[in-house]
């Protein structure tokens, strides 16, 4: 098995509620609003009790309100063993950090970067102790 698969995607939206309805109608995805986070969780495959995909190769994601700083439409997150080490390595290789290490409480940590040619990508580290 290869390391560092894509594990999550995000879609930026001017109107997350309307875009949620679009993708639900188009692909029959299950999308649940999380008003406390101003976020919509997108399930494209079945999940376990922790919200992790149970289907091999399955990826779930979210829809968030587009901010003026967003330079992406869809953003993919790559799983890493250590976000701190991966951030250091990425910067050494020429990446720029857009959003530093940030928690998703009870789930893990994420960061958003641009590669040396300006492409935006995210990295994710699972950690149920994230606060």
Rosetta silent file (secondary structure, phi, psi, omega in degrees, C-alpha in Angstrom):
SEQUENCE: XXXXXXXXXXXXXXXXXXXXXXXXXXXXXXXXXXXXXXXXXXXXXXXXXXXXXXXXXXXXXXXXXXXXXXXXXXXXXXXXXXXXXXXXXXXXXXXXXXXXXXXXXXXXXXXXXXXXXXXXXXXXXXXXXXX
SCORE:     score description
SCORE:     0.000 S_00000001
   1 L     0.000  136.899  177.606    0.000    0.000    0.000 S_00000001
   2 L   -77.088  151.207  175.590    1.278    3.471   -0.836 S_00000001
   3 L   -88.418  162.901  171.774    1.651    6.098    1.843 S_00000001
   4 L    62.835   54.080  176.311    0.077    9.535    1.822 S_00000001
   5 L   -75.361  163.058  170.166   -3.234    9.041   -0.038 S_00000001
   6 E   -71.642  129.241 -173.972   -5.706   11.841   -0.676 S_00000001
   7 E  -121.738   -6.742 -175.439   -8.092   11.622    2.279 S_00000001
   8 E  -162.971  150.257  172.462  -10.393   14.655    2.077 S_00000001
   9 E  -131.309  157.078  173.206  -11.597   17.323   -0.337 S_00000001
  10 E  -133.582  144.045  177.715  -13.130   20.744    0.135 S_00000001
  11 E  -118.724  127.281  176.093  -15.218   22.802   -2.235 S_00000001
  12 E   -82.059  141.749 -177.360  -15.376   26.594   -1.891 S_00000001
  13 E  -142.206  140.434  171.700  -18.821   28.106   -2.330 S_00000001
  14 L   -71.017  -36.275  179.220  -20.351   31.571   -2.458 S_00000001
  15 L  -132.270   88.793 -176.223  -23.570   29.978   -1.145 S_00000001
  16 H   -55.764  -37.200 -179.791  -22.727   26.676    0.614 S_00000001
  17 H   -63.691  -46.528  179.593  -26.385   25.755    1.156 S_00000001
  18 H   -65.397  -41.138 -179.774  -27.245   26.140   -2.537 S_00000001
  19 H   -68.582  -33.812  175.270  -24.104   24.285   -3.643 S_00000001
  20 H   -60.352  -44.104  178.790  -24.906   21.481   -1.183 S_00000001
  21 H   -63.184  -39.364  178.431  -28.309   21.087   -2.839 S_00000001
  22 H   -59.334  -53.063 -176.860  -26.639   21.033   -6.274 S_00000001
  23 H   -69.442  -32.012  175.275  -24.208   18.220   -5.398 S_00000001
  24 H   -64.271  -44.547  179.800  -26.876   16.256   -3.516 S_00000001
  25 H   -68.498  -39.876 -176.529  -29.130   16.423   -6.567 S_00000001
  26 H   -72.933  -48.233 -172.002  -26.348   15.705   -9.060 S_00000001
  27 H  -112.754   -2.466 -177.551  -24.476   12.882   -7.302 S_00000001
  28 L    63.907   31.032  176.280  -26.888   11.789   -4.533 S_00000001
  29 L   -74.190  153.257  172.345  -24.278   12.692   -1.898 S_00000001
  30 E   -94.595  124.389 -177.189  -25.343   13.076    1.725 S_00000001
  31 E  -129.115  124.306 -178.657  -24.493   16.576    2.939 S_00000001
  32 E  -118.319  130.914  178.116  -25.010   17.738    6.520 S_00000001
  33 E   -74.743  141.572  172.348  -24.677   21.328    7.725 S_00000001
  34 E  -122.576   80.854 -174.084  -22.456   22.067   10.728 S_00000001
  35 H   -56.272  -33.332 -179.419  -23.569   25.627   11.579 S_00000001
  36 H   -64.446  -20.665  178.531  -21.147   25.892   14.515 S_00000001
  37 H  -112.287    0.576 -174.396  -18.265   25.569   12.040 S_00000001
  38 L    50.926   53.327 -171.050  -19.982   27.278    9.058 S_00000001
  39 E  -146.313  151.567  175.507  -19.269   24.046    7.191 S_00000001
  40 E  -122.340  122.920  179.883  -21.148   21.299    5.330 S_00000001
  41 E   -85.632  127.003 -177.925  -19.872   17.707    5.633 S_00000001
  42 E  -106.026  122.414  175.540  -20.044   15.793    2.340 S_00000001
  43 E  -109.152  112.865  176.924  -20.377   11.990    2.391 S_00000001
  44 L   -97.230  -18.275  178.054  -19.718   10.393   -0.977 S_00000001
  45 L  -138.256  164.554  177.879  -19.275    6.895    0.560 S_00000001
  46 L   -63.250  151.972 -179.151  -20.447    5.128    3.721 S_00000001
  47 E  -129.345  163.083  175.034  -18.540    5.896    6.927 S_00000001
  48 L   -87.177 -171.232 -176.536  -17.867    4.247   10.278 S_00000001
  49 L   -68.626  -13.419  176.011  -18.822    5.689   13.672 S_00000001
  50 L   -96.649    1.262 -179.394  -15.803    8.036   13.541 S_00000001
  51 L    84.611   10.966 -179.322  -16.830    9.403   10.139 S_00000001
  52 L   -89.895  140.227 -179.602  -14.049    7.565    8.280 S_00000001
  53 E   -58.272  138.132  177.130  -14.826    6.031    4.848 S_00000001
  54 L  -101.039   -8.792  179.925  -15.482    2.272    4.934 S_00000001
  55 L   -94.818  127.721  179.151  -15.222    1.859    1.161 S_00000001
  56 L   -55.395  129.958  179.273  -11.710    1.266   -0.208 S_00000001
  57 L    79.790   -0.834 -178.696  -10.568    4.365   -2.068 S_00000001
  58 L   -74.016  140.386  179.370  -13.521    6.358   -0.797 S_00000001
  59 L  -131.523  129.721  173.817  -13.021   10.036   -0.078 S_00000001
  60 E  -110.521  173.142 -175.862  -15.432   12.337    1.723 S_00000001
  61 E  -161.839 -147.784 -177.584  -15.148   16.070    2.131 S_00000001
  62 E  -157.994  165.184  175.284  -16.836   19.343    2.826 S_00000001
  63 E  -123.286  128.438 -179.060  -18.243   22.555    1.438 S_00000001
  64 E  -128.477  158.536  177.530  -17.212   25.838    3.021 S_00000001
  65 E   -64.631  128.635  179.261  -17.994   29.511    2.492 S_00000001
  66 L   -68.842  132.806  174.781  -15.544   31.007    0.000 S_00000001
  67 L  -105.057  166.368  179.473  -13.348   33.717    1.505 S_00000001
  68 L   -61.864  -25.837 -178.053  -11.528   36.475   -0.352 S_00000001
  69 L   -82.748  -13.512 -177.997   -8.259   34.600    0.312 S_00000001
  70 L   -67.099  129.133  177.840   -9.433   31.346   -1.330 S_00000001
  71 L  -118.268   22.732 -178.742   -7.578   30.615   -4.539 S_00000001
  72 L  -136.461  159.458  172.103   -9.143   27.225   -5.175 S_00000001
  73 L  -101.386  -50.456  174.996  -12.442   25.720   -6.200 S_00000001
  74 E  -119.936  137.742 -179.540  -11.725   22.164   -5.017 S_00000001
  75 E  -126.802  124.880  177.944   -8.974   21.428   -2.491 S_00000001
  76 E   -99.565  142.488  177.818   -7.545   17.941   -1.884 S_00000001
  77 E  -110.061  132.761  178.610   -5.904   16.915    1.397 S_00000001
  78 E  -101.694  129.865  179.183   -3.036   14.414    1.500 S_00000001
  79 E   -71.731  135.827  176.600   -2.707   12.240    4.609 S_00000001
  80 L  -132.871  154.327  178.024    0.650   12.500    6.430 S_00000001
  81 L   -71.836  -40.679 -179.017    2.063   10.774    9.513 S_00000001
  82 L  -135.403  113.295  179.641    3.371   14.021   11.022 S_00000001
  83 H   -64.339  -39.161  179.671    2.023   17.392    9.911 S_00000001
  84 H   -60.018  -48.089  179.269    4.919   19.205   11.561 S_00000001
  85 H   -64.621  -41.417 -179.029    7.533   17.164    9.656 S_00000001
  86 H   -65.627  -39.507  176.718    5.570   17.409    6.404 S_00000001
  87 H   -62.345  -45.170  178.697    5.251   21.211    6.749 S_00000001
  88 H   -60.012  -47.369 -178.882    8.990   21.543    7.350 S_00000001
  89 H   -63.842  -44.816 -179.406    9.809   19.320    4.364 S_00000001
  90 H   -58.965  -44.195 -179.854    7.325   21.092    2.070 S_00000001
  91 H   -67.058  -38.089  176.657    8.791   24.510    2.914 S_00000001
  92 H   -60.760  -34.608 -178.808   12.331   23.201    2.399 S_00000001
  93 L   -85.486    0.991  174.389   11.224   22.046   -1.052 S_00000001
  94 L   108.763    2.893  178.008    9.805   25.483   -1.906 S_00000001
  95 L   -75.582  154.942  176.353    6.151   25.328   -0.785 S_00000001
  96 E  -115.371  137.211  179.584    4.517   28.334    0.903 S_00000001
  97 E   -84.769  124.681  175.484    2.143   27.954    3.844 S_00000001
  98 E   -93.278  -45.474  177.449   -1.259   29.602    3.331 S_00000001
  99 E  -129.439  114.938 -178.831   -2.929   28.229    6.479 S_00000001
 100 E   -67.998  178.807 -178.582   -0.646   26.922    9.196 S_00000001
 101 E   -51.498  121.174 -176.477   -1.265   23.886   11.371 S_00000001
 102 E  -134.385  143.822 -178.308   -4.875   24.127   12.558 S_00000001
 103 E   -87.018  151.111  161.754   -7.009   21.733   14.620 S_00000001
 104 E  -117.567   98.506 -169.601  -10.258   20.044   13.800 S_00000001
 105 L   -48.775  129.196  178.458  -11.155   19.178   17.401 S_00000001
 106 L    78.372   -2.391 -177.498  -11.321   15.466   18.091 S_00000001
 107 L  -121.510  -48.740 -177.595  -10.317   14.561   14.537 S_00000001
 108 E   165.647 -160.934 -176.048   -6.898   15.895   13.585 S_00000001
 109 E  -126.331  148.086  175.997   -4.789   18.709   12.161 S_00000001
 110 E  -138.252  162.586  171.961   -4.623   20.339    8.740 S_00000001
 111 E  -148.415  153.038  178.375   -2.579   22.901    6.837 S_00000001
 112 E  -122.152  134.421 -175.594   -2.996   24.463    3.384 S_00000001
 113 E  -133.848  168.561  166.498   -0.015   25.255    1.164 S_00000001
 114 E  -116.918  138.737  177.774    0.927   26.297   -2.354 S_00000001
 115 L   -77.148  174.908 -176.438    3.496   24.255   -4.226 S_00000001
 116 L   -59.546  -16.335  178.334    6.453   25.963   -5.966 S_00000001
 117 L  -105.723   11.778  173.431    4.290   26.535   -9.084 S_00000001
 118 L    90.445    5.117  177.876    1.370   28.057   -7.175 S_00000001
 119 L   -79.180  135.193 -177.640   -0.957   25.031   -6.954 S_00000001
 120 E   -89.644  135.781  175.059   -2.933   24.863   -3.696 S_00000001
 121 E  -148.547  161.630  178.881   -3.045   21.625   -1.674 S_00000001
 122 E  -119.092  159.989  174.008   -3.764   20.547    1.870 S_00000001
 123 E  -127.843  147.217 -175.621   -2.188   18.106    4.291 S_00000001
 124 E  -134.288  136.182  172.271   -3.985   16.184    7.050 S_00000001
 125 E  -124.492  119.831  176.954   -2.807   14.339   10.163 S_00000001
 126 E   -70.362  131.756  178.403   -5.357   12.240   12.057 S_00000001
 127 L  -160.861  100.643 -178.567   -5.229   12.892   15.811 S_00000001
 128 L   -63.126  -12.127  178.486   -8.298   12.311   18.002 S_00000001
 129 L   -92.208    2.422 -179.399   -6.607   14.464   20.689 S_00000001
 130 L   -61.274  136.085  178.332   -6.494   17.589   18.501 S_00000001
 131 L  -135.088    0.000    0.000   -7.915   20.655   20.234 S_00000001
